[in-house]
Amino acid sequence: METKKTQVYNLIILDKSGSMESIRKAAIDGYNETLGSIKSAQLKHLDTQEHFISLAAFCSCGVDMIYDCTPIKDAEKLTKAKYDPCCCTPLYDAIGRCIKALAKKTDKIEDAAVLVTIIIDGEENASVEWTGPAIKKLIDERKEEGWMFSYIGADHDVESVAASISITNTVVWTKTTEGTEAVICNENEARERFYDKMDACCAPCASVHERKRMRKQFSEEYYKK
């Protein structure tokens, strides 16, 4: 009997405000490394996992869904033409829109794992639709469903800001080319461990409820080796 694969949704919410211009190339290269890491994971876990990628680049011009639940095999590398930093940082609006849209899709899937990674180099300063408390409530609801959230930040109090919206998996990012390379490497290693744990501890014979419970536990230990 064929075993159903876990549908793995990788959502990356990438700051595209003007301050990201100084590391535009490093940010693009970092995303492309993460894309490659997910593609490698898909090959490694071909029998048990099916990966999708969503890339949302945001500034006060709007949220640009460069990829939206695209099968990982069909996703191409990010280019300068698709990532052009400008203006301000509506973080809450970006998170709210992306989570609500993705939840509509994944809530219809029996066994879906979701990893949300936020990469930002400053604090919220331009949202008009969502507030911090509303985002915290939304994230808390999704964490109960086993979603994993990580927050990679620079040039602000990363842990405090992340905690205010109920994210405990954090990395302080040094906003240089070298620092960007290091933080992306750290993120990709954590991501690979998460995928491995999904297979090692959530056997195909386990119930969907048990898989969700275990993913919730993994999510709380995302950056721990």
Tab-separated table of C-alpha atoms in Angstrom:
chain	number	residue	atom	x	y	z
A	1	MET	CA	0.000	0.000	0.000
A	2	GLU	CA	1.367	3.422	-0.947
A	3	THR	CA	2.124	5.681	2.022
A	4	LYS	CA	0.882	9.256	1.832
A	5	LYS	CA	3.681	11.789	1.927
A	6	THR	CA	3.812	14.701	4.359
A	7	GLN	CA	3.231	17.942	2.469
A	8	VAL	CA	5.985	20.323	3.599
A	9	TYR	CA	5.355	24.039	3.023
A	10	ASN	CA	8.429	26.255	3.309
A	11	LEU	CA	7.413	29.924	3.624
A	12	ILE	CA	10.167	32.551	3.599
A	13	ILE	CA	9.119	36.140	4.391
A	14	LEU	CA	11.981	38.345	3.216
A	15	ASP	CA	12.380	42.032	4.055
A	16	LYS	CA	12.637	44.141	0.885
A	17	SER	CA	12.832	47.557	2.535
A	18	GLY	CA	15.403	50.097	1.376
A	19	SER	CA	17.936	49.228	4.077
A	20	MET	CA	18.384	45.790	2.479
A	21	GLU	CA	19.977	47.370	-0.592
A	22	SER	CA	23.450	47.269	0.978
A	23	ILE	CA	23.309	43.452	1.134
A	24	ARG	CA	21.055	42.834	-1.837
A	25	LYS	CA	23.427	40.346	-3.476
A	26	ALA	CA	24.108	38.505	-0.194
A	27	ALA	CA	20.359	38.229	0.496
A	28	ILE	CA	19.737	36.829	-2.979
A	29	ASP	CA	22.623	34.377	-2.684
A	30	GLY	CA	21.407	33.331	0.764
A	31	TYR	CA	17.906	32.602	-0.456
A	32	ASN	CA	19.312	30.611	-3.374
A	33	GLU	CA	21.383	28.515	-0.977
A	34	THR	CA	18.252	27.798	1.059
A	35	LEU	CA	16.406	26.847	-2.119
A	36	GLY	CA	19.195	24.419	-2.955
A	37	SER	CA	19.055	22.991	0.557
A	38	ILE	CA	15.315	22.316	0.272
A	39	LYS	CA	15.789	20.717	-3.145
A	40	SER	CA	18.441	18.414	-1.671
A	41	ALA	CA	16.099	17.538	1.199
A	42	GLN	CA	13.361	16.676	-1.285
A	43	LEU	CA	15.655	14.158	-2.952
A	44	LYS	CA	16.749	12.745	0.406
A	45	HIS	CA	13.184	12.300	1.662
A	46	LEU	CA	11.587	11.505	-1.671
A	47	ASP	CA	9.492	8.629	-0.322
A	48	THR	CA	8.047	10.454	2.697
A	49	GLN	CA	7.949	14.211	2.023
A	50	GLU	CA	6.705	16.490	-0.742
A	51	HIS	CA	8.152	20.019	-0.551
A	52	PHE	CA	6.723	23.345	-1.671
A	53	ILE	CA	8.251	26.832	-1.523
A	54	SER	CA	6.664	30.239	-0.971
A	55	LEU	CA	8.818	33.377	-1.130
A	56	ALA	CA	7.240	36.654	-0.058
A	57	ALA	CA	9.398	39.769	-0.477
A	58	PHE	CA	7.815	42.757	1.244
A	59	CYS	CA	8.120	46.513	1.574
A	60	SER	CA	5.512	49.262	1.866
A	61	CYS	CA	4.837	48.913	-1.882
A	62	GLY	CA	3.228	45.567	-1.036
A	63	VAL	CA	3.922	41.863	-0.596
A	64	ASP	CA	5.412	40.321	-3.714
A	65	MET	CA	4.697	36.565	-3.809
A	66	ILE	CA	7.622	35.531	-5.978
A	67	TYR	CA	6.694	31.898	-5.361
A	68	ASP	CA	3.410	30.729	-3.868
A	69	CYS	CA	3.228	27.067	-2.795
A	70	THR	CA	5.323	26.145	-5.815
A	71	PRO	CA	6.560	22.539	-6.023
A	72	ILE	CA	10.225	22.754	-5.084
A	73	LYS	CA	11.328	21.133	-8.342
A	74	ASP	CA	9.730	23.995	-10.287
A	75	ALA	CA	11.237	26.864	-8.266
A	76	GLU	CA	14.066	28.811	-9.886
A	77	LYS	CA	16.792	30.926	-8.318
A	78	LEU	CA	16.057	34.455	-7.170
A	79	THR	CA	17.542	37.239	-9.314
A	80	LYS	CA	18.158	40.966	-8.891
A	81	ALA	CA	15.290	41.635	-11.269
A	82	LYS	CA	12.875	39.977	-8.826
A	83	TYR	CA	14.339	41.487	-5.643
A	84	ASP	CA	14.737	45.275	-5.692
A	85	PRO	CA	14.730	46.796	-2.150
A	86	CYS	CA	12.889	50.055	-1.521
A	87	CYS	CA	10.846	52.062	1.022
A	88	CYS	CA	9.592	50.911	4.457
A	89	THR	CA	8.937	47.800	6.587
A	90	PRO	CA	5.283	46.660	7.035
A	91	LEU	CA	6.285	43.462	8.831
A	92	TYR	CA	2.937	42.758	10.502
A	93	ASP	CA	0.997	43.144	7.262
A	94	ALA	CA	3.380	40.795	5.456
A	95	ILE	CA	3.157	38.129	8.164
A	96	GLY	CA	-0.608	38.406	8.466
A	97	ARG	CA	-1.320	38.177	4.762
A	98	CYS	CA	1.085	35.289	4.186
A	99	ILE	CA	-0.077	33.188	7.131
A	100	LYS	CA	-3.782	33.668	6.402
A	101	ALA	CA	-3.321	32.745	2.737
A	102	LEU	CA	-1.196	29.684	3.489
A	103	ALA	CA	-3.513	28.475	6.272
A	104	LYS	CA	-6.434	28.410	3.818
A	105	LYS	CA	-4.483	25.915	1.739
A	106	THR	CA	-2.854	23.771	4.410
A	107	ASP	CA	-5.958	23.458	6.599
A	108	LYS	CA	-7.498	21.383	3.811
A	109	ILE	CA	-4.563	18.946	3.786
A	110	GLU	CA	-4.605	15.985	6.146
A	111	ASP	CA	-0.865	15.951	6.872
A	112	ALA	CA	0.858	19.304	6.258
A	113	ALA	CA	4.032	20.590	7.900
A	114	VAL	CA	4.744	24.328	7.716
A	115	LEU	CA	8.052	26.133	8.308
A	116	VAL	CA	7.911	29.942	8.362
A	117	THR	CA	11.194	31.871	8.278
A	118	ILE	CA	11.222	35.671	8.653
A	119	ILE	CA	14.345	37.555	7.559
A	120	ILE	CA	14.419	41.250	8.436
A	121	ASP	CA	16.986	43.961	9.126
A	122	GLY	CA	14.873	46.384	11.150
A	123	GLU	CA	11.644	46.827	13.064
A	124	GLU	CA	8.070	47.128	11.896
A	125	ASN	CA	7.275	50.676	10.797
A	126	ALA	CA	4.584	50.735	8.120
A	127	SER	CA	1.742	48.229	8.656
A	128	VAL	CA	-1.823	49.455	8.195
A	129	GLU	CA	-3.858	46.216	8.395
A	130	TRP	CA	-2.314	44.235	11.256
A	131	THR	CA	-1.064	45.044	14.753
A	132	GLY	CA	1.500	43.281	16.902
A	133	PRO	CA	-1.092	41.716	19.272
A	134	ALA	CA	-3.132	40.447	16.321
A	135	ILE	CA	-0.041	38.837	14.775
A	136	LYS	CA	0.871	37.250	18.111
A	137	LYS	CA	-2.585	35.692	18.345
A	138	LEU	CA	-2.368	34.440	14.772
A	139	ILE	CA	1.059	32.872	15.321
A	140	ASP	CA	-0.053	31.265	18.589
A	141	GLU	CA	-2.968	29.654	16.747
A	142	ARG	CA	-0.711	28.298	14.028
A	143	LYS	CA	1.866	26.993	16.528
A	144	GLU	CA	-0.909	24.917	18.071
A	145	GLU	CA	-1.249	23.335	14.633
A	146	GLY	CA	2.443	22.415	14.652
A	147	TRP	CA	3.731	25.265	12.482
A	148	MET	CA	7.376	26.227	13.010
A	149	PHE	CA	8.396	29.907	13.121
A	150	SER	CA	11.912	31.333	13.080
A	151	TYR	CA	13.005	34.980	13.129
A	152	ILE	CA	16.350	36.091	11.692
A	153	GLY	CA	16.977	39.756	12.440
A	154	ALA	CA	19.565	42.531	12.348
A	155	ASP	CA	19.861	46.114	13.611
A	156	HIS	CA	17.222	45.821	16.369
A	157	ASP	CA	16.470	43.927	19.579
A	158	VAL	CA	15.790	40.651	17.798
A	159	GLU	CA	14.788	38.460	20.752
A	160	SER	CA	12.477	41.074	22.252
A	161	VAL	CA	10.714	41.867	18.989
A	162	ALA	CA	10.341	38.182	18.100
A	163	ALA	CA	9.006	37.355	21.575
A	164	SER	CA	6.392	40.098	21.239
A	165	ILE	CA	4.835	38.113	18.372
A	166	SER	CA	5.353	34.716	20.046
A	167	ILE	CA	8.440	33.573	18.134
A	168	THR	CA	11.163	31.972	20.265
A	169	ASN	CA	13.405	30.547	17.527
A	170	THR	CA	15.664	33.523	16.835
A	171	VAL	CA	19.041	34.320	15.317
A	172	VAL	CA	20.826	37.655	15.571
A	173	TRP	CA	22.176	38.450	12.154
A	174	THR	CA	25.329	40.495	11.470
A	175	LYS	CA	24.391	42.420	8.344
A	176	THR	CA	27.509	41.907	6.276
A	177	THR	CA	28.179	39.540	3.402
A	178	GLU	CA	30.024	37.204	5.763
A	179	GLY	CA	27.361	37.516	8.443
A	180	THR	CA	24.607	36.775	5.938
A	181	GLU	CA	26.427	33.688	4.700
A	182	ALA	CA	26.868	32.445	8.282
A	183	VAL	CA	23.237	32.977	9.289
A	184	ILE	CA	21.910	31.263	6.157
A	185	CYS	CA	24.215	28.305	6.790
A	186	ASN	CA	22.860	28.077	10.342
A	187	GLU	CA	19.278	28.271	9.078
A	188	ASN	CA	19.808	25.573	6.462
A	189	GLU	CA	21.378	23.207	8.984
A	190	ALA	CA	18.398	23.705	11.321
A	191	ARG	CA	15.989	23.128	8.453
A	192	GLU	CA	17.726	19.893	7.464
A	193	ARG	CA	17.600	18.627	11.069
A	194	PHE	CA	13.876	19.370	11.168
A	195	TYR	CA	13.236	17.375	7.993
A	196	ASP	CA	15.326	14.465	9.319
A	197	LYS	CA	13.447	14.430	12.630
A	198	MET	CA	10.151	14.332	10.772
A	199	ASP	CA	11.212	11.071	9.172
A	200	ALA	CA	13.049	9.565	12.142
A	201	CYS	CA	10.366	10.177	14.767
A	202	CYS	CA	7.177	10.343	12.752
A	203	ALA	CA	6.989	6.971	11.059
A	204	PRO	CA	4.472	6.564	8.218
A	205	CYS	CA	2.358	4.336	10.477
A	206	ALA	CA	1.981	7.162	13.042
A	207	SER	CA	-1.331	8.980	13.111
A	208	VAL	CA	-1.636	12.496	11.724
A	209	HIS	CA	-2.338	13.710	15.259
A	210	GLU	CA	0.911	12.124	16.480
A	211	ARG	CA	2.910	13.630	13.623
A	212	LYS	CA	1.509	17.060	14.414
A	213	ARG	CA	2.340	16.646	18.111
A	214	MET	CA	5.922	15.687	17.329
A	215	ARG	CA	6.359	18.541	14.852
A	216	LYS	CA	5.216	20.930	17.543
A	217	GLN	CA	7.960	19.590	19.807
A	218	PHE	CA	10.568	19.868	17.050
A	219	SER	CA	9.470	23.447	16.399
A	220	GLU	CA	10.297	24.469	19.947
A	221	GLU	CA	13.857	23.146	19.512
A	222	TYR	CA	14.470	24.322	15.951
A	223	TYR	CA	17.962	25.790	16.333
A	224	LYS	CA	19.153	23.257	18.950
A	225	LYS	CA	21.623	20.695	17.658
